[in-house]
Amino acid sequence: AQASFLSTWYAAGNDVVSEGMNHTDYSANPSLLSGDYDTARGILDGLGLTRASKWFMYPVGGISAATIATLDGKGVTAARASFHPQVVISELGNTDFTHIGSYGSDQKSSAQMIAYVDDVIRCGTGMMIFGHDFVTSATISTETTIASFDTFLDYVKTKRDAGLIDVITPQQFLDRYA
């Protein structure tokens, strides 16, 4: 149903990453992951959205040893969960990016999201941010106001323009660090 939007988003240089088919907690239902992954990946590949095809985003933080093993078996190189938000890149090398954390934007103010950026700059780490619905007025837990996210993005741009951070896509991350 979202093929046109996703194709436009992708053509603009953004990556499209799968969460499987049913936005379920795969750590509680690991037997569902393989088929859901294959179905979702097949749809995205069929639409030509193949950049970042080695990525997966765990819905509801549903990561476990079983989910990691399933994704490893499918050649997934990196996956984002929703905990351990800082991404540490070691000069010793990184061999497993299947449990990268992220910061959530849902129900967060621009000040809270800006603090994320300041924290990773101070610590010399990286971060990913995720959100669900961007709305004028947030009323439920999966919403972020457009105004607060725009303020956050403006701040990110000032830090990028100052040379303090890089803003890269998931595939650019793998190209650089994997």
mmCIF file of C-alpha atoms in Angstrom:
data_model
loop_
_atom_site.group_PDB
_atom_site.id
_atom_site.type_symbol
_atom_site.label_atom_id
_atom_site.label_comp_id
_atom_site.label_asym_id
_atom_site.label_seq_id
_atom_site.Cartn_x
_atom_site.Cartn_y
_atom_site.Cartn_z
ATOM 1 C CA ALA A 1 0.000 0.000 0.000
ATOM 2 C CA GLN A 2 2.941 2.325 0.594
ATOM 3 C CA ALA A 3 4.950 1.386 -2.504
ATOM 4 C CA SER A 4 4.725 4.846 -4.090
ATOM 5 C CA PHE A 5 5.835 6.611 -0.909
ATOM 6 C CA LEU A 6 8.665 4.144 -0.321
ATOM 7 C CA SER A 7 9.873 4.418 -3.923
ATOM 8 C CA THR A 8 9.931 8.223 -3.679
ATOM 9 C CA TRP A 9 11.705 8.063 -0.295
ATOM 10 C CA TYR A 10 14.254 5.607 -1.689
ATOM 11 C CA ALA A 11 14.878 7.645 -4.847
ATOM 12 C CA ALA A 12 15.659 10.639 -2.623
ATOM 13 C CA GLY A 13 18.589 8.670 -1.151
ATOM 14 C CA ASN A 14 16.951 7.197 1.929
ATOM 15 C CA ASP A 15 17.214 3.531 2.829
ATOM 16 C CA VAL A 16 14.180 1.310 3.382
ATOM 17 C CA VAL A 17 14.770 -1.368 6.002
ATOM 18 C CA SER A 18 12.507 -4.306 6.861
ATOM 19 C CA GLU A 19 10.881 -5.046 10.211
ATOM 20 C CA GLY A 20 9.340 -8.272 8.990
ATOM 21 C CA MET A 21 5.669 -8.519 8.132
ATOM 22 C CA ASN A 22 3.682 -8.254 11.335
ATOM 23 C CA HIS A 23 5.506 -5.910 13.736
ATOM 24 C CA THR A 24 5.649 -8.631 16.336
ATOM 25 C CA ASP A 25 8.032 -9.284 19.208
ATOM 26 C CA TYR A 26 10.164 -11.896 17.495
ATOM 27 C CA SER A 27 12.074 -12.638 20.702
ATOM 28 C CA ALA A 28 8.800 -13.989 22.127
ATOM 29 C CA ASN A 29 7.872 -15.631 18.802
ATOM 30 C CA PRO A 30 11.166 -16.573 17.136
ATOM 31 C CA SER A 31 9.572 -19.189 14.889
ATOM 32 C CA LEU A 32 7.700 -16.398 13.054
ATOM 33 C CA LEU A 33 10.787 -14.429 12.094
ATOM 34 C CA SER A 34 12.115 -16.487 9.194
ATOM 35 C CA GLY A 35 8.911 -16.464 7.141
ATOM 36 C CA ASP A 36 8.052 -12.854 8.031
ATOM 37 C CA TYR A 37 11.552 -11.741 7.083
ATOM 38 C CA ASP A 38 11.468 -13.598 3.773
ATOM 39 C CA THR A 39 8.042 -12.207 2.846
ATOM 40 C CA ALA A 40 8.930 -8.607 3.699
ATOM 41 C CA ARG A 41 12.338 -8.808 2.035
ATOM 42 C CA GLY A 42 10.704 -10.289 -1.066
ATOM 43 C CA ILE A 43 8.268 -7.368 -1.277
ATOM 44 C CA LEU A 44 11.015 -4.774 -0.846
ATOM 45 C CA ASP A 45 13.309 -6.521 -3.330
ATOM 46 C CA GLY A 46 10.414 -6.767 -5.799
ATOM 47 C CA LEU A 47 9.962 -3.005 -5.546
ATOM 48 C CA GLY A 48 13.675 -2.509 -6.237
ATOM 49 C CA LEU A 49 14.364 -1.293 -2.685
ATOM 50 C CA THR A 50 17.510 -3.367 -2.311
ATOM 51 C CA ARG A 51 19.903 -0.845 -0.779
ATOM 52 C CA ALA A 52 20.300 -1.734 2.916
ATOM 53 C CA SER A 53 18.943 -5.216 2.254
ATOM 54 C CA LYS A 54 21.431 -6.569 4.805
ATOM 55 C CA TRP A 55 19.699 -4.569 7.577
ATOM 56 C CA PHE A 56 16.794 -5.472 9.843
ATOM 57 C CA MET A 57 14.923 -3.412 12.430
ATOM 58 C CA TYR A 58 13.633 -5.458 15.370
ATOM 59 C CA PRO A 59 10.023 -4.451 16.084
ATOM 60 C CA VAL A 60 9.347 -3.683 19.761
ATOM 61 C CA GLY A 61 12.964 -4.481 20.603
ATOM 62 C CA GLY A 62 12.309 -8.177 19.929
ATOM 63 C CA ILE A 63 15.933 -9.292 19.912
ATOM 64 C CA SER A 64 17.201 -12.575 21.332
ATOM 65 C CA ALA A 65 19.873 -15.150 20.629
ATOM 66 C CA ALA A 66 17.336 -16.993 18.453
ATOM 67 C CA THR A 67 16.494 -13.903 16.370
ATOM 68 C CA ILE A 68 20.151 -13.068 15.894
ATOM 69 C CA ALA A 69 20.846 -16.653 14.755
ATOM 70 C CA THR A 70 17.922 -16.541 12.310
ATOM 71 C CA LEU A 71 19.068 -13.263 10.794
ATOM 72 C CA ASP A 72 22.698 -14.400 10.683
ATOM 73 C CA GLY A 73 21.520 -17.431 8.711
ATOM 74 C CA LYS A 74 19.871 -15.107 6.199
ATOM 75 C CA GLY A 75 23.006 -13.011 5.721
ATOM 76 C CA VAL A 76 21.752 -9.993 7.653
ATOM 77 C CA THR A 77 24.775 -7.914 8.616
ATOM 78 C CA ALA A 78 23.207 -5.320 10.923
ATOM 79 C CA ALA A 79 20.052 -4.974 12.942
ATOM 80 C CA ARG A 80 18.640 -2.229 15.117
ATOM 81 C CA ALA A 81 16.988 -2.947 18.446
ATOM 82 C CA SER A 82 15.677 -0.322 20.842
ATOM 83 C CA PHE A 83 18.089 -0.501 23.715
ATOM 84 C CA HIS A 84 21.777 0.281 24.247
ATOM 85 C CA PRO A 85 21.330 3.424 22.189
ATOM 86 C CA GLN A 86 24.931 4.446 21.589
ATOM 87 C CA VAL A 87 26.786 2.882 18.686
ATOM 88 C CA VAL A 88 30.453 2.365 19.517
ATOM 89 C CA ILE A 89 32.906 1.890 16.663
ATOM 90 C CA SER A 90 36.158 0.292 17.784
ATOM 91 C CA GLU A 91 39.529 0.642 16.138
ATOM 92 C CA LEU A 92 39.881 -3.055 16.981
ATOM 93 C CA GLY A 93 37.194 -3.830 14.435
ATOM 94 C CA ASN A 94 33.540 -4.708 14.669
ATOM 95 C CA THR A 95 32.328 -8.099 13.655
ATOM 96 C CA ASP A 96 28.737 -8.104 14.905
ATOM 97 C CA PHE A 97 26.344 -5.268 14.202
ATOM 98 C CA THR A 98 23.226 -7.391 14.746
ATOM 99 C CA HIS A 99 22.262 -5.655 17.995
ATOM 100 C CA ILE A 100 22.694 -1.936 17.425
ATOM 101 C CA GLY A 101 20.576 0.211 19.707
ATOM 102 C CA SER A 102 18.722 3.412 19.014
ATOM 103 C CA TYR A 103 17.085 6.402 20.601
ATOM 104 C CA GLY A 104 13.338 6.786 20.212
ATOM 105 C CA SER A 105 11.649 10.028 19.209
ATOM 106 C CA ASP A 106 8.139 8.952 20.201
ATOM 107 C CA GLN A 107 6.621 11.419 22.692
ATOM 108 C CA LYS A 108 9.996 13.173 23.021
ATOM 109 C CA SER A 109 10.516 16.907 23.044
ATOM 110 C CA SER A 110 13.069 18.565 20.812
ATOM 111 C CA ALA A 111 15.166 19.238 23.940
ATOM 112 C CA GLN A 112 15.248 15.525 24.768
ATOM 113 C CA MET A 113 16.286 14.582 21.227
ATOM 114 C CA ILE A 114 18.892 17.361 21.137
ATOM 115 C CA ALA A 115 20.319 15.970 24.383
ATOM 116 C CA TYR A 116 20.807 12.630 22.572
ATOM 117 C CA VAL A 117 22.969 14.372 19.966
ATOM 118 C CA ASP A 118 24.957 16.279 22.579
ATOM 119 C CA ASP A 119 25.542 13.042 24.492
ATOM 120 C CA VAL A 120 26.929 11.136 21.516
ATOM 121 C CA ILE A 121 29.142 14.081 20.533
ATOM 122 C CA ARG A 122 30.476 14.265 24.100
ATOM 123 C CA CYS A 123 31.055 10.493 24.239
ATOM 124 C CA GLY A 124 32.455 10.161 20.727
ATOM 125 C CA THR A 125 29.912 7.519 19.775
ATOM 126 C CA GLY A 126 27.176 7.263 17.191
ATOM 127 C CA MET A 127 23.418 6.930 17.312
ATOM 128 C CA MET A 128 20.327 6.002 15.389
ATOM 129 C CA ILE A 129 16.963 7.523 16.049
ATOM 130 C CA PHE A 130 13.622 5.933 15.321
ATOM 131 C CA GLY A 131 10.055 7.066 15.477
ATOM 132 C CA HIS A 132 6.664 6.049 14.279
ATOM 133 C CA ASP A 133 4.117 8.747 13.468
ATOM 134 C CA PHE A 134 4.854 12.448 13.027
ATOM 135 C CA VAL A 135 1.794 14.548 13.801
ATOM 136 C CA THR A 136 0.766 18.104 14.624
ATOM 137 C CA SER A 137 -0.225 17.192 18.170
ATOM 138 C CA ALA A 138 1.009 13.966 19.772
ATOM 139 C CA THR A 139 -1.611 12.153 21.790
ATOM 140 C CA ILE A 140 -0.433 8.535 21.891
ATOM 141 C CA SER A 141 2.868 6.897 22.773
ATOM 142 C CA THR A 142 3.979 6.256 19.179
ATOM 143 C CA GLU A 143 3.683 9.875 18.029
ATOM 144 C CA THR A 144 6.161 12.730 17.754
ATOM 145 C CA THR A 145 5.187 16.286 16.954
ATOM 146 C CA ILE A 146 6.377 17.563 13.618
ATOM 147 C CA ALA A 147 7.477 20.833 15.255
ATOM 148 C CA SER A 148 9.718 19.094 17.812
ATOM 149 C CA PHE A 149 11.239 16.822 15.183
ATOM 150 C CA ASP A 150 11.862 19.755 12.833
ATOM 151 C CA THR A 151 13.633 21.616 15.656
ATOM 152 C CA PHE A 152 15.694 18.498 16.331
ATOM 153 C CA LEU A 153 16.611 18.152 12.632
ATOM 154 C CA ASP A 154 17.607 21.824 12.462
ATOM 155 C CA TYR A 155 19.940 21.212 15.415
ATOM 156 C CA VAL A 156 21.403 18.097 13.792
ATOM 157 C CA LYS A 157 22.098 20.162 10.672
ATOM 158 C CA THR A 158 24.015 22.782 12.696
ATOM 159 C CA LYS A 159 26.190 20.052 14.220
ATOM 160 C CA ARG A 160 26.731 18.417 10.830
ATOM 161 C CA ASP A 161 27.596 21.771 9.236
ATOM 162 C CA ALA A 162 30.060 22.415 12.087
ATOM 163 C CA GLY A 163 31.792 19.112 11.313
ATOM 164 C CA LEU A 164 30.877 17.575 14.664
ATOM 165 C CA ILE A 165 28.768 14.723 13.291
ATOM 166 C CA ASP A 166 28.165 12.787 10.105
ATOM 167 C CA VAL A 167 24.635 12.025 9.029
ATOM 168 C CA ILE A 168 24.607 8.770 7.109
ATOM 169 C CA THR A 169 22.132 6.150 5.986
ATOM 170 C CA PRO A 170 22.112 2.583 7.338
ATOM 171 C CA GLN A 171 23.836 1.302 4.188
ATOM 172 C CA GLN A 172 26.476 4.034 4.380
ATOM 173 C CA PHE A 173 27.098 2.891 7.958
ATOM 174 C CA LEU A 174 27.749 -0.669 6.771
ATOM 175 C CA ASP A 175 29.899 0.502 3.881
ATOM 176 C CA ARG A 176 32.013 2.499 6.320
ATOM 177 C CA TYR A 177 32.264 0.201 9.316
ATOM 178 C CA ALA A 178 31.458 -3.405 8.473
#
